[in-house]
């Protein structure tokens, strides 16, 4: 089934998902969020996909936020449902069990910054601008921006960005830990694909459990998080890839992971 507001392509083991509403700087309206949910579930359940890139169509924007036309008319009960729907989809991205790389090709504001933060890693073009400008609209972030930003960059920087609503450059985003890498704009997709292919070649069960241990571990006590880690550490010993990885090291050769 096709999408109206998304493009979904495959490049080997890498799925490339493009938010495709360039006329409104890829703003996320409800149909786009619903399509995103479907696309994310497709990617999650497709065993041939080992890593995913999320980006925005056009030169200017990754995603310039939730669609302000919808926000302008929403009422309280709808507003809550709107936030819950977006939070749910972004949770699916965060917990897809495969590395999801946000290739931030321009403005990543509001819901766009929240989408990028739900991804596993963020690569920004040097021309990108990030921020949570909701306060300037008289609202607050509703797709978990208040939570993921504080977890990513710490409470002090998060409150600065959330309260000022200011845009930060890619360089500042890198400095505060909001993005992982900054590359020249012309190299954004090639670098993101190189990184995605590198991660796609890693043993997928170990990759999935690392993401799970970090995501879930941060939300529970240290003691419980360590117990989760120990359990996943044990589980990963059931994989052929664990035997291959350790044998390859001892035999001084490159590991050939099969994804089992
Ligand atoms: N929702 C709906 N439409 C949006 C949008 C959004 N979040 N962001 C941009 N657009 C639309 C604009 O209304 C404009 O439409 P038009 O051509 O019909 O006038 C089009 O996209 C291009 O945007 P424009 O504002 O003309 O581009 P710009 O280069 O002057 O400014 C931004 C770029 C990103 C700084 C500016 O668009 C902006 O501030 N967007 C809103 C960001 C925001 O507050 N996001 C959080 C929402 S919760």
GROMACS .gro file of C-alpha atoms and ligand atoms in nm:
model
  308
    1UNK     CA    1   0.000   0.000   0.000
    2UNK     CA    2   0.140   0.337  -0.096
    3UNK     CA    3   0.169   0.656   0.105
    4UNK     CA    4   0.052   1.006   0.028
    5UNK     CA    5   0.288   1.196   0.253
    6UNK     CA    6   0.585   0.960   0.281
    7UNK     CA    7   0.835   0.795   0.053
    8UNK     CA    8   0.963   0.455   0.157
    9UNK     CA    9   1.260   0.311  -0.030
   10UNK     CA   10   1.506   0.027   0.019
   11UNK     CA   11   1.879   0.048  -0.037
   12UNK     CA   12   2.006  -0.302   0.040
   13UNK     CA   13   1.945  -0.363   0.411
   14UNK     CA   14   1.873   0.006   0.472
   15UNK     CA   15   1.519   0.144   0.464
   16UNK     CA   16   1.493   0.513   0.375
   17UNK     CA   17   1.182   0.691   0.497
   18UNK     CA   18   1.125   1.045   0.371
   19UNK     CA   19   0.860   1.278   0.508
   20UNK     CA   20   0.725   1.420   0.185
   21UNK     CA   21   0.527   1.743   0.227
   22UNK     CA   22   0.791   1.991   0.112
   23UNK     CA   23   0.532   2.262   0.036
   24UNK     CA   24   0.477   2.296   0.415
   25UNK     CA   25   0.835   2.209   0.513
   26UNK     CA   26   0.726   1.850   0.588
   27UNK     CA   27   0.498   1.954   0.875
   28UNK     CA   28   0.337   1.653   1.043
   29UNK     CA   29  -0.040   1.651   1.008
   30UNK     CA   30  -0.256   1.368   1.139
   31UNK     CA   31  -0.262   1.167   0.812
   32UNK     CA   32   0.119   1.186   0.801
   33UNK     CA   33   0.150   1.065   1.160
   34UNK     CA   34  -0.085   0.776   1.077
   35UNK     CA   35   0.118   0.687   0.768
   36UNK     CA   36   0.435   0.709   0.973
   37UNK     CA   37   0.294   0.451   1.213
   38UNK     CA   38   0.222   0.213   0.926
   39UNK     CA   39   0.562   0.265   0.766
   40UNK     CA   40   0.745   0.216   1.096
   41UNK     CA   41   0.562  -0.111   1.163
   42UNK     CA   42   0.644  -0.230   0.807
   43UNK     CA   43   1.012  -0.151   0.863
   44UNK     CA   44   1.014  -0.312   1.207
   45UNK     CA   45   0.866  -0.638   1.081
   46UNK     CA   46   1.073  -0.659   0.763
   47UNK     CA   47   1.363  -0.886   0.860
   48UNK     CA   48   1.557  -0.772   0.551
   49UNK     CA   49   1.577  -0.419   0.691
   50UNK     CA   50   1.863  -0.386   0.940
   51UNK     CA   51   1.880  -0.007   0.969
   52UNK     CA   52   1.659   0.286   0.878
   53UNK     CA   53   1.718   0.646   0.774
   54UNK     CA   54   1.451   0.910   0.835
   55UNK     CA   55   1.479   1.238   0.645
   56UNK     CA   56   1.274   1.520   0.494
   57UNK     CA   57   1.196   1.595   0.131
   58UNK     CA   58   1.346   1.904  -0.028
   59UNK     CA   59   1.646   2.114   0.058
   60UNK     CA   60   1.503   2.323   0.336
   61UNK     CA   61   1.349   2.112   0.608
   62UNK     CA   62   1.373   1.783   0.790
   63UNK     CA   63   1.036   1.851   0.957
   64UNK     CA   64   0.922   2.201   1.062
   65UNK     CA   65   0.695   2.068   1.334
   66UNK     CA   66   0.343   1.950   1.383
   67UNK     CA   67   0.103   2.109   1.134
   68UNK     CA   68   0.012   2.444   1.287
   69UNK     CA   69  -0.315   2.452   1.088
   70UNK     CA   70  -0.435   2.158   1.298
   71UNK     CA   71  -0.296   2.297   1.624
   72UNK     CA   72  -0.470   2.630   1.570
   73UNK     CA   73  -0.817   2.475   1.590
   74UNK     CA   74  -0.769   2.189   1.831
   75UNK     CA   75  -0.973   2.161   2.149
   76UNK     CA   76  -0.862   2.006   2.479
   77UNK     CA   77  -0.983   1.650   2.432
   78UNK     CA   78  -0.855   1.638   2.073
   79UNK     CA   79  -0.530   1.795   2.186
   80UNK     CA   80  -0.468   1.517   2.431
   81UNK     CA   81  -0.548   1.250   2.169
   82UNK     CA   82  -0.324   1.430   1.920
   83UNK     CA   83  -0.030   1.420   2.161
   84UNK     CA   84  -0.091   1.057   2.256
   85UNK     CA   85  -0.103   0.954   1.890
   86UNK     CA   86   0.228   1.123   1.811
   87UNK     CA   87   0.391   0.994   2.129
   88UNK     CA   88   0.287   0.640   2.041
   89UNK     CA   89   0.437   0.660   1.690
   90UNK     CA   90   0.761   0.812   1.816
   91UNK     CA   91   0.782   0.539   2.082
   92UNK     CA   92   0.755   0.283   1.802
   93UNK     CA   93   1.049   0.452   1.629
   94UNK     CA   94   1.258   0.463   1.945
   95UNK     CA   95   1.188   0.096   2.013
   96UNK     CA   96   1.197  -0.038   1.657
   97UNK     CA   97   1.481  -0.268   1.760
   98UNK     CA   98   1.697  -0.149   1.468
   99UNK     CA   99   1.914   0.161   1.443
  100UNK     CA  100   1.711   0.451   1.307
  101UNK     CA  101   1.923   0.744   1.186
  102UNK     CA  102   1.770   1.088   1.153
  103UNK     CA  103   1.938   1.255   0.854
  104UNK     CA  104   1.859   1.614   0.948
  105UNK     CA  105   1.867   1.806   0.621
  106UNK     CA  106   1.732   2.141   0.740
  107UNK     CA  107   1.481   2.273   0.994
  108UNK     CA  108   1.403   2.019   1.269
  109UNK     CA  109   1.165   2.220   1.483
  110UNK     CA  110   0.898   2.120   1.732
  111UNK     CA  111   0.767   1.780   1.621
  112UNK     CA  112   1.063   1.762   1.383
  113UNK     CA  113   1.313   1.789   1.667
  114UNK     CA  114   1.100   1.540   1.863
  115UNK     CA  115   1.104   1.299   1.567
  116UNK     CA  116   1.482   1.331   1.541
  117UNK     CA  117   1.518   1.268   1.915
  118UNK     CA  118   1.307   0.951   1.890
  119UNK     CA  119   1.560   0.817   1.638
  120UNK     CA  120   1.856   0.614   1.763
  121UNK     CA  121   2.120   0.850   1.619
  122UNK     CA  122   2.115   1.195   1.459
  123UNK     CA  123   2.335   1.312   1.171
  124UNK     CA  124   2.285   1.679   1.086
  125UNK     CA  125   2.374   1.879   0.778
  126UNK     CA  126   2.588   2.178   0.874
  127UNK     CA  127   2.299   2.395   0.755
  128UNK     CA  128   2.040   2.232   0.988
  129UNK     CA  129   1.856   2.422   1.260
  130UNK     CA  130   1.699   2.251   1.557
  131UNK     CA  131   1.468   2.370   1.831
  132UNK     CA  132   1.147   2.342   2.027
  133UNK     CA  133   0.966   2.668   1.941
  134UNK     CA  134   0.626   2.562   2.081
  135UNK     CA  135   0.642   2.817   2.362
  136UNK     CA  136   0.627   3.091   2.098
  137UNK     CA  137   0.289   2.953   1.987
  138UNK     CA  138   0.157   2.948   2.342
  139UNK     CA  139   0.180   2.569   2.363
  140UNK     CA  140   0.426   2.309   2.488
  141UNK     CA  141   0.583   2.011   2.307
  142UNK     CA  142   0.339   1.720   2.286
  143UNK     CA  143   0.542   1.443   2.121
  144UNK     CA  144   0.764   1.384   2.427
  145UNK     CA  145   0.998   1.675   2.356
  146UNK     CA  146   1.008   1.783   2.719
  147UNK     CA  147   1.113   1.432   2.817
  148UNK     CA  148   1.353   1.323   2.542
  149UNK     CA  149   1.530   1.659   2.527
  150UNK     CA  150   1.603   1.656   2.900
  151UNK     CA  151   1.726   1.297   2.878
  152UNK     CA  152   1.949   1.373   2.577
  153UNK     CA  153   2.107   1.704   2.673
  154UNK     CA  154   2.035   1.733   3.046
  155UNK     CA  155   1.784   1.942   3.237
  156UNK     CA  156   1.964   2.277   3.218
  157UNK     CA  157   2.012   2.289   2.841
  158UNK     CA  158   1.666   2.139   2.786
  159UNK     CA  159   1.498   2.412   2.990
  160UNK     CA  160   1.699   2.678   2.809
  161UNK     CA  161   1.587   2.548   2.467
  162UNK     CA  162   1.227   2.477   2.572
  163UNK     CA  163   1.170   2.812   2.742
  164UNK     CA  164   1.346   3.030   2.487
  165UNK     CA  165   1.212   2.838   2.188
  166UNK     CA  166   1.530   2.941   2.009
  167UNK     CA  167   1.680   2.761   1.713
  168UNK     CA  168   2.026   2.614   1.752
  169UNK     CA  169   2.275   2.562   1.470
  170UNK     CA  170   2.401   2.215   1.387
  171UNK     CA  171   2.732   2.308   1.551
  172UNK     CA  172   2.563   2.403   1.880
  173UNK     CA  173   2.343   2.093   1.863
  174UNK     CA  174   2.659   1.884   1.835
  175UNK     CA  175   2.821   2.067   2.122
  176UNK     CA  176   2.529   1.999   2.359
  177UNK     CA  177   2.480   1.639   2.244
  178UNK     CA  178   2.154   1.694   2.061
  179UNK     CA  179   2.305   1.546   1.743
  180UNK     CA  180   2.578   1.286   1.707
  181UNK     CA  181   2.751   1.413   1.393
  182UNK     CA  182   2.754   1.716   1.167
  183UNK     CA  183   2.851   1.679   0.802
  184UNK     CA  184   2.855   1.913   0.501
  185UNK     CA  185   2.500   1.936   0.361
  186UNK     CA  186   2.604   1.783   0.028
  187UNK     CA  187   2.732   1.473   0.209
  188UNK     CA  188   2.440   1.421   0.445
  189UNK     CA  189   2.274   1.131   0.266
  190UNK     CA  190   2.595   0.955   0.166
  191UNK     CA  191   2.729   0.980   0.523
  192UNK     CA  192   2.397   0.868   0.672
  193UNK     CA  193   2.387   0.572   0.433
  194UNK     CA  194   2.746   0.483   0.515
  195UNK     CA  195   2.664   0.485   0.886
  196UNK     CA  196   2.339   0.292   0.833
  197UNK     CA  197   2.520   0.027   0.626
  198UNK     CA  198   2.789  -0.003   0.891
  199UNK     CA  199   2.526  -0.061   1.161
  200UNK     CA  200   2.323  -0.292   0.934
  201UNK     CA  201   2.625  -0.523   0.915
  202UNK     CA  202   2.641  -0.566   1.294
  203UNK     CA  203   2.477  -0.866   1.460
  204UNK     CA  204   2.109  -0.766   1.478
  205UNK     CA  205   2.019  -0.938   1.804
  206UNK     CA  206   2.305  -0.766   1.988
  207UNK     CA  207   2.204  -0.436   1.825
  208UNK     CA  208   1.841  -0.483   1.931
  209UNK     CA  209   1.937  -0.566   2.290
  210UNK     CA  210   2.174  -0.270   2.320
  211UNK     CA  211   1.894  -0.036   2.213
  212UNK     CA  212   1.651  -0.211   2.448
  213UNK     CA  213   1.890  -0.204   2.745
  214UNK     CA  214   1.959   0.168   2.701
  215UNK     CA  215   1.599   0.273   2.635
  216UNK     CA  216   1.434   0.065   2.904
  217UNK     CA  217   1.723   0.088   3.147
  218UNK     CA  218   1.703   0.467   3.160
  219UNK     CA  219   1.342   0.449   3.276
  220UNK     CA  220   1.391   0.219   3.576
  221UNK     CA  221   1.617   0.207   3.880
  222UNK     CA  222   1.989   0.131   3.825
  223UNK     CA  223   1.944  -0.199   4.003
  224UNK     CA  224   1.659  -0.309   3.776
  225UNK     CA  225   1.843  -0.176   3.470
  226UNK     CA  226   2.148  -0.386   3.554
  227UNK     CA  227   1.928  -0.691   3.599
  228UNK     CA  228   1.774  -0.626   3.256
  229UNK     CA  229   2.124  -0.592   3.110
  230UNK     CA  230   2.234  -0.921   3.266
  231UNK     CA  231   1.927  -1.097   3.127
  232UNK     CA  232   1.983  -0.963   2.776
  233UNK     CA  233   2.356  -1.043   2.809
  234UNK     CA  234   2.254  -1.402   2.881
  235UNK     CA  235   1.997  -1.414   2.600
  236UNK     CA  236   2.242  -1.295   2.337
  237UNK     CA  237   2.450  -1.605   2.413
  238UNK     CA  238   2.179  -1.805   2.235
  239UNK     CA  239   2.278  -1.655   1.897
  240UNK     CA  240   2.498  -1.800   1.624
  241UNK     CA  241   2.634  -1.449   1.581
  242UNK     CA  242   2.776  -1.453   1.933
  243UNK     CA  243   2.964  -1.775   1.855
  244UNK     CA  244   3.078  -1.632   1.520
  245UNK     CA  245   3.189  -1.299   1.671
  246UNK     CA  246   3.395  -1.453   1.948
  247UNK     CA  247   3.538  -1.731   1.724
  248UNK     CA  248   3.638  -1.476   1.457
  249UNK     CA  249   3.827  -1.274   1.718
  250UNK     CA  250   4.012  -1.578   1.850
  251UNK     CA  251   4.091  -1.698   1.496
  252UNK     CA  252   4.207  -1.347   1.399
  253UNK     CA  253   3.962  -1.311   1.109
  254UNK     CA  254   3.671  -1.083   1.022
  255UNK     CA  255   3.337  -1.197   1.160
  256UNK     CA  256   3.064  -1.296   0.916
  257UNK     CA  257   2.737  -1.230   1.098
  258UNK     CA  258   2.429  -1.410   0.971
  259UNK     CA  259   2.166  -1.238   1.182
  260UNK     CA  260   2.076  -1.549   1.380
  261LIG     N1  261   0.283   2.381   1.010
  261LIG     C1  262   0.217   2.417   0.899
  261LIG     N2  263   0.273   2.485   0.797
  261LIG     C2  264   0.403   2.514   0.809
  261LIG     C3  265   0.479   2.479   0.921
  261LIG     C4  266   0.414   2.409   1.025
  261LIG     N3  267   0.479   2.367   1.135
  261LIG     N4  268   0.604   2.526   0.906
  261LIG     C5  269   0.609   2.585   0.786
  261LIG     N5  270   0.486   2.580   0.727
  261LIG     C6  271   0.448   2.635   0.596
  261LIG     C7  272   0.437   2.787   0.600
  261LIG     O1  273   0.311   2.827   0.652
  261LIG     C8  274   0.456   2.821   0.455
  261LIG     O2  275   0.333   2.797   0.386
  261LIG     P1  276   0.284   2.901   0.273
  261LIG     O3  277   0.386   2.887   0.163
  261LIG     O4  278   0.150   2.850   0.236
  261LIG     O5  279   0.288   3.037   0.337
  261LIG     C9  280   0.554   2.714   0.406
  261LIG     O6  281   0.549   2.609   0.502
  261LIG    C10  282   0.697   2.765   0.399
  261LIG     O7  283   0.732   2.820   0.526
  261LIG     P2  284   0.782   2.971   0.550
  261LIG     O8  285   0.747   3.009   0.690
  261LIG     O9  286   0.735   3.057   0.440
  261LIG    O10  287   0.940   2.950   0.534
  261LIG     P3  288   1.055   3.040   0.600
  261LIG    O11  289   1.179   2.999   0.534
  261LIG    O12  290   1.018   3.184   0.596
  261LIG    O13  291   1.060   2.997   0.754
  261LIG    C11  292   1.056   2.838   0.938
  261LIG    C12  293   1.096   2.864   0.789
  261LIG    C13  294   1.080   2.689   0.967
  261LIG    C14  295   1.145   2.921   1.030
  261LIG    C15  296   0.908   2.874   0.957
  261LIG    O14  297   0.831   2.809   0.859
  261LIG    C16  298   0.853   2.834   1.092
  261LIG    O15  299   0.880   2.901   1.190
  261LIG     N6  300   0.771   2.725   1.095
  261LIG    C17  301   0.703   2.684   1.214
  261LIG    C18  302   0.799   2.619   1.310
  261LIG    C19  303   0.726   2.580   1.437
  261LIG    O16  304   0.684   2.663   1.516
  261LIG     N7  305   0.715   2.449   1.459
  261LIG    C20  306   0.656   2.395   1.578
  261LIG    C21  307   0.514   2.362   1.556
  261LIG     S1  308   0.450   2.287   1.703
   0.00000   0.00000   0.00000
